[in-house]
XYZ file of C-alpha atoms in Angstrom:
551
model
C -5.503 -19.273 29.747
C -7.625 -21.997 32.145
C -6.822 -24.652 28.871
C -3.501 -23.651 29.267
C -2.897 -23.188 32.696
C -4.509 -27.200 32.783
C -1.946 -28.791 29.993
C 1.193 -27.082 31.951
C 0.049 -28.538 35.271
C -0.786 -31.955 33.643
C 2.254 -31.608 31.039
C 4.377 -31.659 34.474
C 2.694 -34.533 36.272
C 3.238 -36.743 33.491
C 6.835 -35.841 33.382
C 7.590 -36.536 36.914
C 5.228 -39.366 36.940
C 7.658 -41.061 34.015
C 10.769 -39.859 35.487
C 9.537 -41.752 38.506
C 8.735 -44.867 36.731
C 12.245 -44.162 34.396
C 14.050 -43.779 37.895
C 12.557 -46.990 39.283
C 13.054 -49.298 36.827
C 17.044 -48.238 36.436
C 17.067 -48.789 39.886
C 15.183 -52.605 39.723
C 18.241 -52.809 36.677
C 20.762 -52.506 38.795
C 19.646 -54.071 42.002
C 18.958 -57.742 39.769
C 22.591 -57.331 37.448
C 24.394 -57.305 41.193
C 22.098 -59.872 42.445
C 23.377 -61.946 39.395
C 27.198 -61.024 39.276
C 26.762 -62.514 42.848
C 25.232 -65.690 41.456
C 27.596 -66.042 38.877
C 30.689 -65.976 40.897
C 29.371 -68.424 43.753
C 28.355 -70.725 40.713
C 31.838 -69.843 39.249
C 33.791 -70.961 42.918
C 31.265 -73.976 42.942
C 32.070 -75.334 39.574
C 35.868 -74.226 40.352
C 36.163 -76.743 43.341
C 34.595 -79.410 41.185
C 37.205 -79.219 38.791
C 40.390 -79.433 41.130
C 38.290 -82.148 42.499
C 37.818 -84.473 39.694
C 38.868 -82.613 36.301
C 36.871 -83.214 33.173
C 34.673 -85.689 34.546
C 33.116 -83.790 36.766
C 31.828 -81.783 34.264
C 31.153 -84.675 31.811
C 28.518 -86.108 34.452
C 26.551 -82.417 35.388
C 23.048 -83.644 34.175
C 22.547 -80.507 31.961
C 23.696 -77.512 33.757
C 21.016 -74.250 33.397
C 24.201 -71.433 32.970
C 26.562 -72.212 29.956
C 29.759 -73.720 31.750
C 33.112 -73.548 29.558
C 36.798 -74.610 30.721
C 39.616 -72.290 29.137
C 43.400 -73.632 29.578
C 46.611 -71.539 30.078
C 46.763 -70.478 27.091
C 43.178 -69.728 25.872
C 41.874 -73.795 23.943
C 38.634 -74.314 25.073
C 39.093 -78.126 27.116
C 35.084 -78.311 27.828
C 31.785 -76.114 26.683
C 28.334 -76.969 27.826
C 26.580 -76.059 25.138
C 29.137 -76.429 22.152
C 31.344 -78.503 20.648
C 35.077 -77.213 21.733
C 37.523 -78.472 19.101
C 34.504 -76.046 16.929
C 35.286 -73.070 19.332
C 38.162 -70.740 18.485
C 40.302 -69.490 20.887
C 39.557 -67.731 24.400
C 42.215 -66.706 25.209
C 41.354 -62.450 23.507
C 38.031 -62.477 25.247
C 37.561 -59.755 27.382
C 36.582 -61.456 30.961
C 39.327 -64.741 30.424
C 41.732 -61.541 29.823
C 41.005 -59.857 32.897
C 40.416 -63.583 34.914
C 44.541 -64.497 33.909
C 45.399 -61.208 34.795
C 43.076 -60.257 37.767
C 42.592 -63.652 38.860
C 38.069 -63.119 37.785
C 36.959 -61.078 35.034
C 33.226 -59.750 34.800
C 32.123 -58.803 31.069
C 28.020 -58.226 29.152
C 27.718 -58.827 25.864
C 24.219 -57.292 23.979
C 22.483 -59.017 21.035
C 19.743 -55.916 19.217
C 18.375 -58.497 16.933
C 16.653 -61.003 20.507
C 16.941 -57.782 22.677
C 18.673 -59.821 25.116
C 22.300 -59.977 27.188
C 24.430 -62.282 28.105
C 26.524 -61.762 30.928
C 30.351 -63.581 31.477
C 31.730 -64.263 34.028
C 35.818 -65.772 34.166
C 37.185 -67.332 37.362
C 40.827 -68.256 37.403
C 41.954 -71.390 39.178
C 44.761 -72.682 40.990
C 46.158 -75.024 38.394
C 46.005 -71.833 36.182
C 42.871 -72.983 34.181
C 39.840 -70.934 33.931
C 36.402 -71.462 34.521
C 33.860 -69.511 33.084
C 30.295 -69.095 33.511
C 27.515 -67.232 31.104
C 24.183 -66.731 31.335
C 21.320 -64.882 29.167
C 19.495 -62.074 30.591
C 16.690 -59.647 29.589
C 17.891 -56.223 28.302
C 16.084 -52.561 29.971
C 13.988 -52.644 27.073
C 12.430 -56.466 27.806
C 12.314 -55.634 31.635
C 10.309 -52.668 30.641
C 7.491 -54.159 28.530
C 7.315 -57.327 31.443
C 6.204 -54.605 33.946
C 4.081 -53.243 30.873
C 0.414 -54.730 32.414
C 0.797 -53.467 35.700
C 2.823 -50.227 34.696
C -0.519 -49.615 32.259
C -2.535 -49.607 34.971
C -0.457 -47.330 37.769
C -0.212 -44.994 34.701
C -4.384 -44.949 33.664
C -4.573 -44.437 37.803
C -2.115 -41.784 37.578
C -3.557 -39.670 34.665
C -7.142 -39.739 35.882
C -5.577 -38.394 39.024
C -3.155 -36.080 37.541
C -6.173 -34.492 35.433
C -8.641 -34.122 38.156
C -6.236 -32.624 40.375
C -4.809 -30.217 37.202
C -8.168 -29.432 36.448
C -8.731 -28.140 40.204
C -5.707 -26.253 40.561
C -6.007 -24.765 36.860
C -9.442 -23.263 37.657
C -8.737 -22.122 41.227
C -5.495 -20.628 39.943
C -8.106 -18.742 36.485
C -11.308 -18.086 38.604
C -9.751 -15.049 40.026
C -7.732 -13.780 37.067
C -10.829 -14.025 34.851
C -13.435 -12.238 37.218
C -10.657 -9.389 36.957
C -12.027 -5.750 35.492
C -9.264 -5.037 33.197
C -10.253 -0.795 33.328
C -10.736 -0.999 37.091
C -8.004 -3.591 37.830
C -7.405 -2.579 41.460
C -11.338 -3.169 42.410
C -10.832 -7.125 41.792
C -10.554 -9.203 44.839
C -7.799 -11.693 44.395
C -5.414 -13.614 46.004
C -1.888 -11.620 47.372
C 0.445 -12.676 44.795
C -1.569 -11.370 41.919
C -1.819 -7.789 43.977
C 1.652 -6.653 41.734
C 0.034 -7.687 38.704
C -3.030 -5.639 38.956
C -0.985 -2.556 40.553
C 1.511 -3.180 37.094
C -1.846 -3.242 35.014
C -3.124 0.000 36.568
C -0.335 2.152 35.536
C 0.053 0.229 32.415
C -3.821 1.585 31.915
C -3.399 4.729 32.527
C -0.475 5.126 30.348
C -2.035 3.765 27.494
C -5.071 5.923 27.852
C -2.609 9.128 27.963
C -0.749 7.743 24.843
C -4.246 7.106 22.804
C -5.894 10.675 23.741
C -2.793 11.999 22.748
C -2.633 9.876 19.188
C -6.100 10.584 18.637
C -5.867 13.708 19.129
C -2.889 13.409 16.236
C -4.855 11.582 14.115
C -7.675 14.252 14.092
C -5.307 17.440 13.486
C -3.491 15.485 10.522
C -6.879 14.258 9.265
C -8.234 17.634 9.841
C -5.260 19.329 7.671
C -5.214 16.855 5.152
C -9.017 15.842 4.169
C -9.150 20.100 3.561
C -6.217 20.070 1.520
C -6.800 19.785 -2.338
C -3.576 18.219 -3.075
C -3.214 14.913 -2.973
C -0.759 12.819 0.097
C 0.387 9.165 0.096
C 2.693 7.799 2.900
C 4.209 4.609 1.895
C 5.894 2.151 4.090
C 9.647 0.674 2.733
C 8.526 -1.666 0.964
C 6.388 0.583 -1.001
C 2.516 -0.357 0.658
C 0.140 2.573 1.354
C 0.421 3.697 5.123
C -2.195 6.990 4.738
C -3.349 8.981 2.560
C -5.979 12.109 2.040
C -9.328 12.130 0.065
C -7.323 14.839 -2.336
C -5.474 12.040 -3.751
C -7.787 10.011 -4.150
C -10.051 12.435 -5.733
C -7.169 13.759 -8.391
C -5.757 10.254 -8.825
C -9.693 8.897 -9.496
C -9.283 5.991 -7.316
C -10.941 3.812 -4.686
C -9.841 3.930 -1.067
C -6.778 1.067 -1.135
C -7.443 -1.551 0.501
C -5.299 -2.725 3.507
C -1.421 -3.587 2.499
C -2.248 -2.368 -0.977
C 0.805 -1.835 -2.714
C 0.988 1.946 -4.273
C 2.200 0.461 -8.108
C -1.318 -0.803 -8.183
C -2.656 2.690 -7.851
C -0.908 4.030 -10.545
C 1.595 2.179 -13.404
C 2.956 5.225 -15.561
C 6.852 4.653 -16.138
C 6.888 8.574 -14.395
C 4.644 7.204 -11.364
C 7.308 4.177 -10.932
C 10.530 6.109 -12.035
C 9.341 9.024 -8.709
C 8.665 6.096 -6.301
C 11.145 4.170 -6.696
C 13.381 6.693 -6.450
C 12.018 8.039 -3.421
C 12.255 4.275 -1.670
C 16.111 4.270 -3.206
C 16.605 7.552 -0.884
C 16.734 10.384 -3.202
C 14.501 12.929 -3.771
C 12.213 13.014 -7.312
C 9.918 15.077 -9.006
C 7.826 13.936 -12.007
C 5.253 15.066 -13.854
C 2.245 12.722 -14.987
C -1.021 12.377 -16.638
C -3.571 11.058 -15.119
C -7.150 10.835 -17.084
C -6.221 13.408 -19.220
C -5.695 16.168 -16.107
C -1.777 16.947 -15.304
C 0.176 16.457 -11.880
C 3.364 17.849 -10.666
C 4.222 15.063 -8.098
C 7.123 15.732 -5.604
C 8.491 12.138 -3.643
C 10.800 12.413 -0.655
C 12.508 9.640 1.139
C 11.738 9.969 5.012
C 14.454 8.332 7.289
C 14.402 7.234 10.705
C 17.807 6.847 12.566
C 19.662 6.795 9.459
C 16.969 4.039 8.063
C 15.493 4.287 5.556
C 11.704 4.267 6.580
C 9.209 4.907 3.724
C 8.348 8.074 1.456
C 5.687 10.761 1.069
C 4.358 11.300 -2.055
C 2.688 15.100 -2.621
C 0.627 15.531 -5.505
C -0.315 18.787 -7.396
C -3.156 19.629 -9.664
C -1.192 21.731 -13.144
C -3.766 20.943 -15.302
C -4.587 24.832 -15.574
C -1.130 25.523 -15.579
C -0.432 22.981 -18.403
C -3.456 24.473 -20.375
C -2.448 28.139 -19.947
C 0.883 27.522 -21.361
C -0.853 26.224 -24.083
C -2.902 28.524 -24.715
C -0.245 31.140 -24.284
C 1.690 29.526 -26.997
C -0.908 29.118 -29.547
C -1.987 32.807 -28.401
C 2.038 33.642 -29.112
C 1.784 31.830 -32.556
C -1.348 33.058 -33.406
C -0.477 36.604 -32.587
C 2.452 36.416 -34.552
C 0.886 34.924 -37.487
C -2.345 37.645 -37.386
C 0.170 41.014 -36.862
C 2.157 39.764 -39.748
C -0.652 40.333 -42.003
C -1.891 43.558 -41.605
C 1.918 44.879 -41.006
C 2.968 43.206 -44.132
C 0.230 44.993 -46.374
C 1.283 48.149 -44.495
C 5.114 47.811 -45.610
C 4.152 46.960 -49.379
C 1.926 49.744 -49.607
C 4.505 52.036 -48.547
C 7.135 50.178 -50.668
C 5.387 51.139 -53.562
C 5.052 54.796 -52.522
C 8.450 54.932 -51.494
C 9.308 54.117 -54.546
C 7.433 56.028 -56.864
C 5.248 53.958 -58.470
C 1.921 55.004 -57.455
C 0.357 58.018 -59.509
C -0.783 61.415 -57.934
C -4.132 60.296 -58.389
C -3.838 56.804 -56.823
C -2.211 58.127 -53.264
C -5.475 58.792 -51.379
C -6.078 55.371 -52.287
C -2.872 53.436 -51.253
C -3.038 55.687 -48.221
C -6.477 54.941 -47.455
C -4.851 50.754 -47.427
C -2.461 51.941 -45.322
C -4.863 53.760 -42.567
C -7.045 50.850 -42.829
C -4.537 47.816 -41.738
C -3.250 50.098 -38.933
C -6.811 50.581 -37.853
C -7.092 46.919 -38.146
C -3.376 46.264 -36.073
C -4.782 48.839 -33.268
C -7.977 47.233 -32.709
C -6.220 44.150 -32.480
C -3.655 45.455 -30.235
C -6.826 46.691 -28.182
C -8.294 43.352 -28.140
C -5.041 41.602 -27.151
C -4.845 43.746 -24.002
C -8.017 43.035 -23.241
C -8.146 39.783 -23.211
C -4.650 39.954 -21.509
C -6.030 41.973 -18.334
C -9.702 39.698 -18.305
C -7.269 36.457 -18.343
C -5.259 37.862 -14.937
C -9.012 38.966 -13.850
C -7.752 42.467 -13.735
C -9.986 44.961 -15.678
C -8.519 47.899 -13.359
C -12.100 48.367 -12.089
C -14.786 47.032 -9.678
C -17.945 46.205 -9.650
C -20.973 48.351 -9.592
C -24.537 48.076 -10.189
C -25.446 48.383 -13.785
C -28.660 49.245 -15.574
C -28.044 46.464 -18.428
C -31.353 47.632 -20.430
C -29.863 51.312 -21.000
C -26.693 49.528 -21.453
C -27.844 47.587 -24.509
C -29.344 50.487 -25.791
C -26.045 52.224 -25.840
C -24.175 49.774 -27.505
C -27.178 49.018 -30.331
C -26.835 53.174 -30.554
C -23.328 53.080 -31.572
C -23.637 50.005 -34.107
C -26.655 51.288 -35.569
C -24.472 53.399 -38.357
C -22.939 50.167 -39.409
C -25.675 48.394 -39.459
C -27.099 50.779 -42.131
C -24.391 50.408 -44.027
C -24.759 46.124 -44.329
C -28.580 47.136 -44.880
C -29.017 44.823 -41.436
C -32.394 45.683 -39.038
C -31.852 45.681 -35.379
C -34.511 45.482 -32.457
C -34.639 45.371 -29.439
C -37.121 43.922 -26.120
C -35.583 44.463 -22.809
C -37.115 44.472 -19.500
C -35.772 46.360 -16.412
C -32.893 44.877 -15.249
C -29.625 45.352 -12.734
C -26.943 43.527 -12.620
C -23.507 44.080 -9.736
C -20.432 43.733 -12.640
C -18.409 45.626 -14.051
C -19.659 48.012 -17.101
C -16.673 48.311 -19.323
C -16.852 44.489 -19.898
C -20.135 44.222 -19.935
C -20.570 46.267 -22.805
C -17.606 44.962 -24.357
C -19.644 41.583 -24.363
C -22.694 43.036 -25.885
C -20.517 44.577 -28.233
C -19.075 42.210 -29.925
C -22.229 39.715 -29.811
C -23.957 42.806 -31.617
C -20.753 43.492 -34.610
C -20.472 39.958 -35.009
C -24.366 39.279 -36.038
C -24.022 42.946 -38.099
C -21.061 41.847 -39.916
C -21.818 37.793 -40.582
C -25.604 38.503 -41.562
C -27.038 39.053 -44.935
C -28.143 42.227 -46.911
C -31.455 43.561 -45.736
C -30.740 40.892 -42.682
C -32.487 41.113 -39.372
C -30.487 41.766 -35.715
C -32.599 41.241 -32.207
C -31.660 42.204 -28.454
C -33.512 40.492 -26.271
C -33.415 40.991 -22.124
C -34.923 39.020 -19.757
C -34.959 39.519 -15.624
C -36.058 36.221 -14.216
C -36.080 35.251 -10.839
C -32.684 33.692 -10.505
C -30.901 35.251 -13.652
C -30.976 37.544 -16.068
C -30.802 36.525 -19.622
C -29.408 38.697 -22.725
C -29.600 37.160 -26.097
C -28.484 38.425 -29.772
C -30.276 36.474 -32.208
C -29.316 37.034 -36.463
C -30.549 36.222 -39.897
C -27.016 35.593 -40.628
C -24.664 32.386 -42.613
C -25.159 30.454 -39.373
C -22.586 28.591 -38.113
C -22.094 24.518 -38.717
C -22.412 21.982 -35.580
C -18.920 20.876 -36.267
C -17.697 24.508 -35.871
C -19.735 25.889 -33.476
C -17.797 24.453 -30.528
C -14.539 26.301 -31.584
C -15.893 29.566 -32.141
C -14.717 31.472 -28.934
C -11.205 30.484 -29.149
C -8.922 33.330 -29.926
C -8.011 34.117 -33.442
C -10.494 30.776 -34.554
C -11.783 31.742 -38.140
C -13.988 29.422 -39.607
C -13.653 30.844 -43.229
C -10.599 32.978 -43.949
C -11.932 34.563 -47.078
C -15.211 35.293 -45.508
C -13.132 37.031 -42.484
C -10.743 38.944 -44.267
C -13.730 40.387 -46.111
C -15.610 41.044 -42.688
C -12.800 42.575 -41.363
C -12.359 40.837 -38.492
C -9.648 40.645 -35.768
C -10.901 37.180 -34.966
C -11.018 37.743 -30.637
C -14.442 39.227 -30.434
C -16.504 35.646 -29.246
C -13.224 35.089 -27.249
C -13.298 37.964 -25.369
C -17.089 37.250 -24.148
C -15.960 33.910 -23.562
C -13.571 35.562 -20.936
C -15.988 38.584 -19.677
C -18.681 35.643 -18.852
C -16.053 33.649 -17.006
C -14.967 36.963 -15.353
C -19.317 37.270 -14.025
C -19.590 33.502 -13.706
C -21.996 33.987 -16.960
C -22.971 30.988 -19.327
C -22.868 31.093 -22.857
C -25.505 29.045 -24.963
C -25.413 28.987 -28.730
C -27.563 27.530 -31.289
C -27.092 28.308 -34.853
C -28.169 26.318 -38.061
C -26.732 27.194 -41.447
C -28.043 29.960 -43.461
C -30.594 30.339 -41.065
C -29.250 32.071 -38.680
C -26.914 32.370 -35.304
C -28.827 33.209 -31.400
C -26.094 33.683 -28.688
C -27.452 33.519 -25.121
C -26.177 34.876 -21.812
C -27.172 34.131 -18.438
C -25.889 36.259 -16.044
C -26.488 34.557 -12.227
C -28.225 37.281 -9.575
């Protein structure tokens, strides 16, 4: 601030000084010009008197006059010139000063030479005999006059600059010292000259207003940050050029990006076609929705334009993670297709057997066998429908039962008792090693889970094979393990056995008469109880499935 005031004062002093110098030079120039005119007039009168008395002889006998003397007759012909041969000179009747002399008795003119920086002053006087005598003198131009005074002016200028610098510095220091000592937070406490009092009063009022505004803005920002930071949805606020003004952590998390730098453009965050269409539409004033895919996840993007005083000020982007919904839709479509296929098989068998019997193509002895086939397919169909209903309830987490304390050891032994006839038919032996354990869960779902694991272990076992069920009560979890000595599962298929209707071998599945939904029910039951499933298997050696139930 001191430098700016110093420069202003110094500049003002220099301008004033240069103006004074220019004014003085102008006055001097005008003074010398007037003196010069009077001198030329006196000289012309004196020469004219000599011509009147002696004519041309007077002019010829003059001893090298300093100024140029020209004698012109009434027709403009040059009769005599002290600097040139009259015979070689043109007619002077049209010269400015000559014309004025013929008309008014005297004439005055000036002609400049920019090349020589000189000025020629001409004065013409009409004599009594009608002729005109002209006196011409060469004088310096204002620029030449200025340069002749350069040395004394330079000395004066340097002295004036030094004095101006000193005075400007002292003045600036005296002005800025009280201002620099002002405490802007408490301006009313400052000791300054009277001229600054209104300024200090204004600063105090502005401080109060700014404090209130900053406190309100801070409160609003905290509210906005609190709301948006706890939202799972992503929010991006853009200006009219598409630069990111604000965002929440949800947007960074969903889009898998780092915090954008200042003035980052929104298209640097995502360059997909759907994202660009949505943003460009909002920045032109039109609402748009798009479904986009980022890093394997699905998002629904809403882009809304923001108007302020009928002017497009920017846009707001809102991102919703719809990956789960899309996956559910995909599963529903696959489930519908699989259900249609799986239901078609037993219905086709039932329809075929019934048609044969209807047409009388079955003998009396074969009727029980055909009826048995129809019954078996109907039971398979009923079992499949029941499993589908169970899966639907588990999908929606609607089992119709509240959680209760379940005695897992008793539950396992009940399941084993139910499956013993099936195991004996297959020649499979079942053993149990269980510790007392109680778990807060849905008894029916837990029973279905253990039943399906054991049922699969029996179905896909060998003759004279073994199935072992263990129950371990650990500090933080309860472990239920079902292992068998069956055919095992290849590593390529282990990640898919929990999918609905997935069958490793279609021919073997038909032999075992399974619905393909058992392990899928186990998986959904585990999700319902926040349990983990671990499957280890080796071809021709057996399979071990472990359930980890958190306490």
